[in-house]
XYZ file of C-alpha atoms in Angstrom:
405
model
C -13.643 -23.053 -65.923
C -11.491 -19.981 -66.622
C -14.592 -17.776 -66.920
C -15.929 -19.117 -63.620
C -12.626 -18.369 -61.880
C -12.545 -14.904 -63.416
C -16.094 -14.177 -62.218
C -15.236 -15.378 -58.714
C -12.132 -13.190 -58.664
C -14.063 -10.097 -59.759
C -16.707 -10.745 -57.101
C -14.017 -11.154 -54.456
C -12.184 -7.998 -55.519
C -15.458 -6.060 -55.740
C -16.364 -6.802 -52.131
C -12.889 -5.848 -50.996
C -12.652 -2.545 -52.861
C -16.074 -1.399 -51.666
C -15.326 -2.303 -48.044
C -11.879 -0.713 -48.136
C -13.199 2.492 -49.700
C -15.822 2.746 -46.989
C -13.228 2.257 -44.255
C -10.931 4.948 -45.677
C -13.715 7.486 -46.273
C -14.930 6.997 -42.690
C -11.542 8.185 -41.415
C -11.592 11.993 -41.923
C -8.294 13.262 -43.313
C -8.885 16.930 -44.051
C -5.772 18.931 -43.210
C -6.795 21.367 -40.476
C -3.699 22.912 -38.859
C -3.993 23.251 -35.092
C -6.927 20.836 -34.885
C -6.543 17.482 -33.148
C -6.592 14.693 -35.753
C -6.758 17.354 -38.476
C -4.286 15.494 -40.660
C -3.659 12.230 -42.529
C -2.122 10.274 -39.621
C -5.059 7.954 -38.841
C -5.851 7.003 -42.417
C -2.149 6.486 -43.204
C -1.821 4.130 -40.241
C -4.857 2.184 -41.436
C -3.416 1.866 -44.951
C -0.020 0.796 -43.608
C -1.580 -1.895 -41.406
C -3.763 -3.102 -44.276
C -0.858 -3.453 -46.686
C 1.251 -5.261 -44.071
C -1.521 -7.832 -43.680
C -1.456 -8.285 -47.471
C 2.207 -9.225 -47.207
C 3.767 -6.075 -48.614
C 6.986 -4.553 -47.371
C 5.698 -1.353 -45.779
C 7.440 1.879 -44.830
C 5.919 4.914 -43.097
C 7.806 8.204 -43.226
C 6.724 11.390 -41.479
C 6.835 14.370 -43.822
C 5.543 16.775 -41.173
C 4.122 15.991 -37.727
C 0.944 13.978 -38.217
C 1.448 13.863 -41.990
C 3.145 10.630 -43.045
C 3.727 8.987 -46.387
C 3.111 5.251 -46.689
C 5.076 3.120 -49.155
C 4.147 -0.490 -49.893
C 6.368 -2.739 -52.026
C 5.558 -6.019 -53.781
C 8.865 -7.424 -55.025
C 8.682 -10.505 -57.244
C 12.331 -11.329 -56.604
C 12.835 -11.500 -60.346
C 14.546 -8.859 -62.485
C 12.215 -6.572 -64.364
C 10.640 -3.160 -64.431
C 9.172 -1.191 -61.540
C 5.578 0.052 -61.705
C 4.354 2.751 -59.342
C 0.743 3.286 -58.286
C 0.107 6.620 -56.552
C -2.943 7.705 -54.549
C -3.051 10.333 -51.815
C -4.643 10.155 -48.366
C -5.746 13.761 -47.848
C -9.149 15.119 -48.854
C -10.490 18.650 -49.130
C -12.838 20.123 -46.559
C -16.447 18.993 -46.544
C -17.531 22.606 -46.092
C -20.987 23.148 -44.610
C -22.128 19.713 -43.426
C -25.762 20.816 -43.422
C -25.609 21.205 -47.206
C -24.834 17.488 -47.634
C -27.612 14.997 -48.273
C -25.499 12.273 -46.696
C -22.882 12.223 -43.950
C -19.704 13.438 -45.693
C -17.726 10.777 -43.832
C -20.409 8.098 -43.773
C -19.615 6.330 -47.069
C -23.286 5.466 -47.496
C -24.252 3.439 -50.559
C -27.498 4.510 -52.228
C -28.688 3.176 -55.582
C -25.255 1.910 -56.590
C -23.366 5.037 -55.524
C -21.162 5.628 -52.511
C -21.345 9.140 -51.088
C -18.712 10.897 -49.025
C -15.638 13.105 -49.112
C -12.880 11.171 -50.845
C -15.064 8.534 -52.487
C -14.204 10.119 -55.819
C -11.005 12.050 -55.033
C -9.256 9.801 -54.347
C -9.742 7.242 -51.589
C -11.855 5.173 -53.948
C -9.017 4.956 -56.441
C -6.440 4.370 -53.718
C -8.582 1.424 -52.632
C -8.739 0.174 -56.236
C -4.945 0.122 -56.493
C -4.453 -1.606 -53.133
C -7.136 -4.166 -53.958
C -5.614 -4.783 -57.396
C -2.224 -5.544 -55.822
C -3.880 -7.786 -53.230
C -5.679 -9.611 -56.037
C -2.365 -10.389 -57.743
C -1.012 -11.765 -54.471
C -4.089 -13.889 -53.753
C -4.058 -15.389 -57.246
C -0.285 -15.960 -57.141
C 0.086 -14.166 -60.452
C 3.562 -14.255 -61.955
C 5.132 -10.864 -62.473
C 8.681 -9.647 -62.999
C 10.200 -6.683 -61.214
C 8.155 -4.963 -58.542
C 5.197 -2.769 -57.715
C 5.457 0.257 -55.447
C 2.279 1.593 -53.859
C 2.945 5.248 -53.052
C 0.411 6.761 -50.620
C 1.487 10.361 -49.927
C -0.021 13.132 -47.844
C -0.892 16.658 -48.983
C -1.780 16.274 -52.650
C -4.509 18.870 -52.171
C -1.986 21.383 -50.796
C 1.588 22.062 -51.803
C 2.198 18.362 -52.555
C 4.842 18.027 -49.859
C 4.199 14.283 -49.674
C 5.230 13.392 -53.204
C 8.155 15.836 -53.039
C 9.396 14.051 -49.903
C 8.887 10.658 -51.568
C 11.116 11.720 -54.459
C 13.716 13.422 -52.246
C 14.114 10.218 -50.221
C 14.936 8.253 -53.374
C 11.810 6.103 -53.615
C 11.190 7.181 -57.205
C 14.657 6.108 -58.338
C 14.434 3.275 -60.853
C 10.676 3.556 -61.410
C 9.865 2.801 -65.058
C 6.270 3.986 -65.164
C 3.613 5.426 -62.869
C -0.170 5.209 -62.785
C -1.661 8.205 -60.977
C -4.908 7.111 -59.335
C -7.321 10.013 -59.779
C -10.974 10.300 -60.914
C -10.842 10.428 -64.706
C -13.760 8.159 -65.709
C -11.116 5.550 -66.585
C -10.004 7.680 -69.494
C -6.284 7.481 -70.224
C -4.969 10.938 -69.403
C -1.550 11.289 -71.002
C -1.161 15.030 -70.437
C -1.941 17.528 -67.704
C -1.937 21.265 -67.409
C 0.855 23.105 -65.743
C 0.123 25.492 -62.900
C 1.735 28.676 -61.686
C 0.500 30.535 -58.614
C 1.674 34.140 -58.551
C 1.078 36.950 -56.061
C 1.107 40.514 -57.390
C 1.293 43.380 -54.923
C 0.762 47.043 -55.868
C 1.918 49.712 -53.426
C 0.202 53.071 -53.051
C -0.278 55.800 -50.464
C -3.283 56.069 -48.177
C -5.472 59.163 -48.607
C -8.928 60.594 -47.995
C -11.425 59.521 -50.650
C -12.425 63.159 -51.113
C -8.823 64.114 -51.826
C -7.408 61.150 -53.807
C -4.640 63.223 -55.374
C -2.962 63.511 -51.974
C -2.344 59.760 -52.126
C -1.505 57.066 -54.665
C -4.347 54.699 -55.527
C -3.081 51.106 -55.941
C -6.476 49.889 -57.166
C -6.472 51.734 -60.467
C -2.907 50.591 -61.077
C -3.836 46.981 -60.288
C -6.717 47.303 -62.741
C -4.238 48.132 -65.505
C -2.221 45.008 -64.647
C -5.320 42.811 -64.760
C -6.393 44.220 -68.122
C -2.895 43.623 -69.512
C -2.934 40.049 -68.180
C -6.245 39.419 -69.925
C -4.689 40.638 -73.169
C -1.715 38.313 -72.605
C -4.081 35.383 -72.099
C -5.891 36.174 -75.358
C -2.600 36.361 -77.267
C -1.570 32.978 -75.882
C -4.898 31.450 -76.901
C -4.492 32.789 -80.426
C -0.890 31.566 -80.613
C -1.499 28.040 -79.288
C -5.109 27.292 -80.144
C -7.203 24.822 -78.160
C -5.179 21.823 -77.009
C -6.793 18.557 -78.097
C -6.714 17.087 -74.573
C -6.365 20.066 -72.243
C -8.351 22.848 -73.843
C -7.352 26.500 -73.449
C -4.502 27.996 -71.420
C -5.604 30.546 -68.838
C -4.407 33.400 -66.653
C -6.980 33.903 -63.914
C -6.917 36.584 -61.207
C -8.536 34.936 -58.183
C -8.109 36.847 -54.917
C -8.329 40.649 -55.129
C -7.762 42.491 -51.862
C -7.345 46.131 -50.846
C -6.134 47.025 -48.345
C -4.051 43.922 -47.695
C -4.009 44.589 -43.945
C -6.265 46.582 -41.679
C -9.905 47.516 -42.149
C -11.255 48.722 -45.510
C -13.370 51.866 -45.584
C -15.326 53.385 -48.448
C -13.861 56.870 -48.068
C -10.236 55.790 -47.674
C -7.801 55.186 -50.533
C -5.902 52.020 -49.482
C -2.134 51.877 -49.332
C -1.834 48.444 -50.976
C -3.705 46.151 -53.352
C -2.989 42.452 -53.894
C -4.133 39.879 -56.404
C -3.277 36.228 -56.885
C -3.011 34.600 -60.292
C -3.921 30.996 -61.025
C -2.167 30.326 -64.326
C -2.828 27.059 -66.170
C -0.530 26.168 -69.040
C -0.520 23.686 -71.897
C 2.262 22.094 -73.946
C 4.003 24.781 -75.968
C 4.089 27.336 -73.163
C 7.320 28.175 -71.402
C 6.896 29.131 -67.759
C 10.051 31.212 -67.592
C 8.915 33.199 -70.626
C 5.501 33.775 -69.021
C 7.088 35.049 -65.810
C 9.180 37.488 -67.820
C 6.105 38.645 -69.778
C 4.198 39.366 -66.576
C 7.187 41.213 -65.131
C 7.468 43.218 -68.352
C 3.837 44.347 -67.911
C 4.745 45.721 -64.495
C 7.937 47.326 -65.816
C 6.118 48.951 -68.728
C 3.411 50.423 -66.501
C 6.077 51.702 -64.111
C 7.804 53.538 -66.975
C 4.520 55.297 -67.794
C 3.696 56.240 -64.198
C 6.287 57.525 -61.713
C 4.003 56.567 -58.785
C 3.571 52.991 -60.005
C 5.246 50.423 -57.761
C 4.491 46.698 -57.797
C 6.109 43.360 -56.967
C 5.673 39.826 -58.281
C 6.151 36.636 -56.258
C 5.943 33.114 -57.695
C 4.380 30.949 -54.974
C 4.328 27.645 -56.873
C 5.461 26.480 -60.302
C 4.249 23.154 -61.684
C 5.023 22.447 -65.363
C 2.660 20.841 -67.819
C 3.312 17.192 -68.596
C 2.886 14.975 -71.623
C 3.546 11.252 -72.074
C 3.825 9.627 -75.495
C 1.047 7.164 -76.295
C 3.707 4.672 -77.333
C 5.341 4.709 -73.915
C 5.210 1.253 -72.281
C 3.092 2.395 -69.325
C 0.507 3.960 -71.638
C 0.444 0.895 -73.889
C 0.049 -1.364 -70.844
C -2.948 0.575 -69.523
C -4.465 0.811 -73.005
C -4.209 -2.964 -73.480
C -5.618 -3.477 -69.986
C -8.577 -1.212 -70.679
C -9.485 -3.165 -73.806
C -9.027 -6.490 -72.021
C -11.296 -5.433 -69.148
C -13.997 -3.520 -71.052
C -13.794 -4.883 -74.593
C -13.617 -1.292 -75.835
C -10.934 0.962 -77.257
C -9.480 3.365 -74.679
C -10.415 7.035 -74.639
C -7.432 9.371 -74.323
C -7.683 12.697 -72.524
C -5.793 15.163 -70.332
C -5.991 16.267 -66.702
C -7.308 19.844 -66.401
C -5.205 20.455 -63.276
C -1.954 19.301 -61.733
C -1.506 16.078 -59.748
C 1.277 14.465 -57.726
C 2.271 13.023 -61.092
C 3.633 16.464 -62.008
C 6.621 15.934 -59.747
C 7.093 12.293 -60.751
C 7.261 13.577 -64.328
C 9.918 16.083 -63.269
C 11.819 13.138 -61.757
C 11.922 11.563 -65.214
C 9.129 9.005 -64.782
C 6.544 8.467 -67.544
C 3.093 8.981 -66.000
C -0.487 8.188 -66.899
C -3.495 9.335 -64.890
C -6.673 7.268 -64.748
C -9.238 6.085 -62.266
C -12.865 5.742 -61.232
C -15.261 8.626 -60.846
C -16.830 11.491 -62.741
C -14.035 13.994 -63.298
C -16.309 16.959 -62.526
C -17.383 15.686 -59.090
C -14.209 16.260 -56.983
C -14.472 18.860 -54.187
C -18.260 19.141 -54.520
C -20.999 18.677 -51.943
C -22.390 15.108 -52.052
C -19.218 13.802 -53.680
C -19.775 10.254 -54.906
C -18.406 7.359 -56.908
C -20.344 4.656 -58.724
C -19.722 1.168 -57.366
C -19.489 -0.195 -60.911
C -16.649 2.243 -61.599
C -14.712 1.041 -58.553
C -15.103 -2.541 -59.736
C -13.948 -1.741 -63.274
C -10.993 0.367 -62.120
C -9.754 -2.365 -59.795
C -9.628 -4.804 -62.688
C -8.063 -2.136 -64.926
C -5.220 -1.539 -62.452
C -4.742 -5.277 -61.939
C -4.520 -6.009 -65.646
C -2.291 -2.974 -66.273
C 0.228 -4.317 -63.745
C 0.218 -7.684 -65.494
C 0.644 -6.079 -68.909
C 3.518 -3.905 -67.700
C 5.400 -6.472 -65.620
C 5.000 -9.676 -67.559
C 6.999 -8.557 -70.581
């Protein structure tokens, strides 16, 4: 009888998570400033209405115009711990629609896969978490404490949604958080840190035939980039390859000269700019790295009287690590085995997530969810239906494991 009830529950939850994912994917939520409906408003309103119908206490808070956070709370009324599920509403641009095989906002299901922007990252996993909570309510499962469903905006940008969530005190008292991102249901207990830095080199415009009458910022920027590559290699040798996160990196991304005006082949530009995407692993200190990069600039300036450069840190997100013995990790690990019959696979997140800032707020985090981890942001993004089904049961069981004890 128990097996029959379990099968019926899984079938019920499966239908719900697939339908909900389709509904959310069909509401475009790419952030396009200045474009009507180019934000998360519509999908946030849908999620808020859906969770109210489930019986959750629901709050909607505007972070910026058209960009709200949604918070849903299931309170057992009994003392206990607080578990947070987190899944964002925004998705990245679909790019050139003509390059898609399927409508990027159609959520079509073909051969057991659902295609569309957000199916994988991360509307599918948001739907899994909401469905898992609904499943607990429908089955009148006994839990202690409460569950908070955090649905922020802007994870793909500067993460203003999760920052606002924390600033408003919603993270206070949370004992553990499950970050709902596509990780093939691997238990990601660490994630890389990220620093975004802008380096500007200042020169003097001149005729290309008479370069000595000016100051070429390009050759000076080249020296900085070479020195940064050497710094990256030293860090790799010092730290080795992290078991979950791989290698640290210092990557020049944008390279632009001049930074304003029209470039011309016979004109020495007056400025050159590069941006650095720096990814760090446990053992690296961000403040030390900033000082090392500044020391490269200072050293080059001592060798060249015409060398002038500035450094601006645009964003600083530290690496995170959660002990495998932490209660939230143990709860998800036990849930994974209960649902799949297999031992969990531990891994790390190659980038930053909203969990970065929850970690900074003192909350133990674990990132897991449905979907191939290499598929996010690609054309023909997809998620396997079987993965959505498994993840829903994983989240459901993890909540029980965490809140029953």
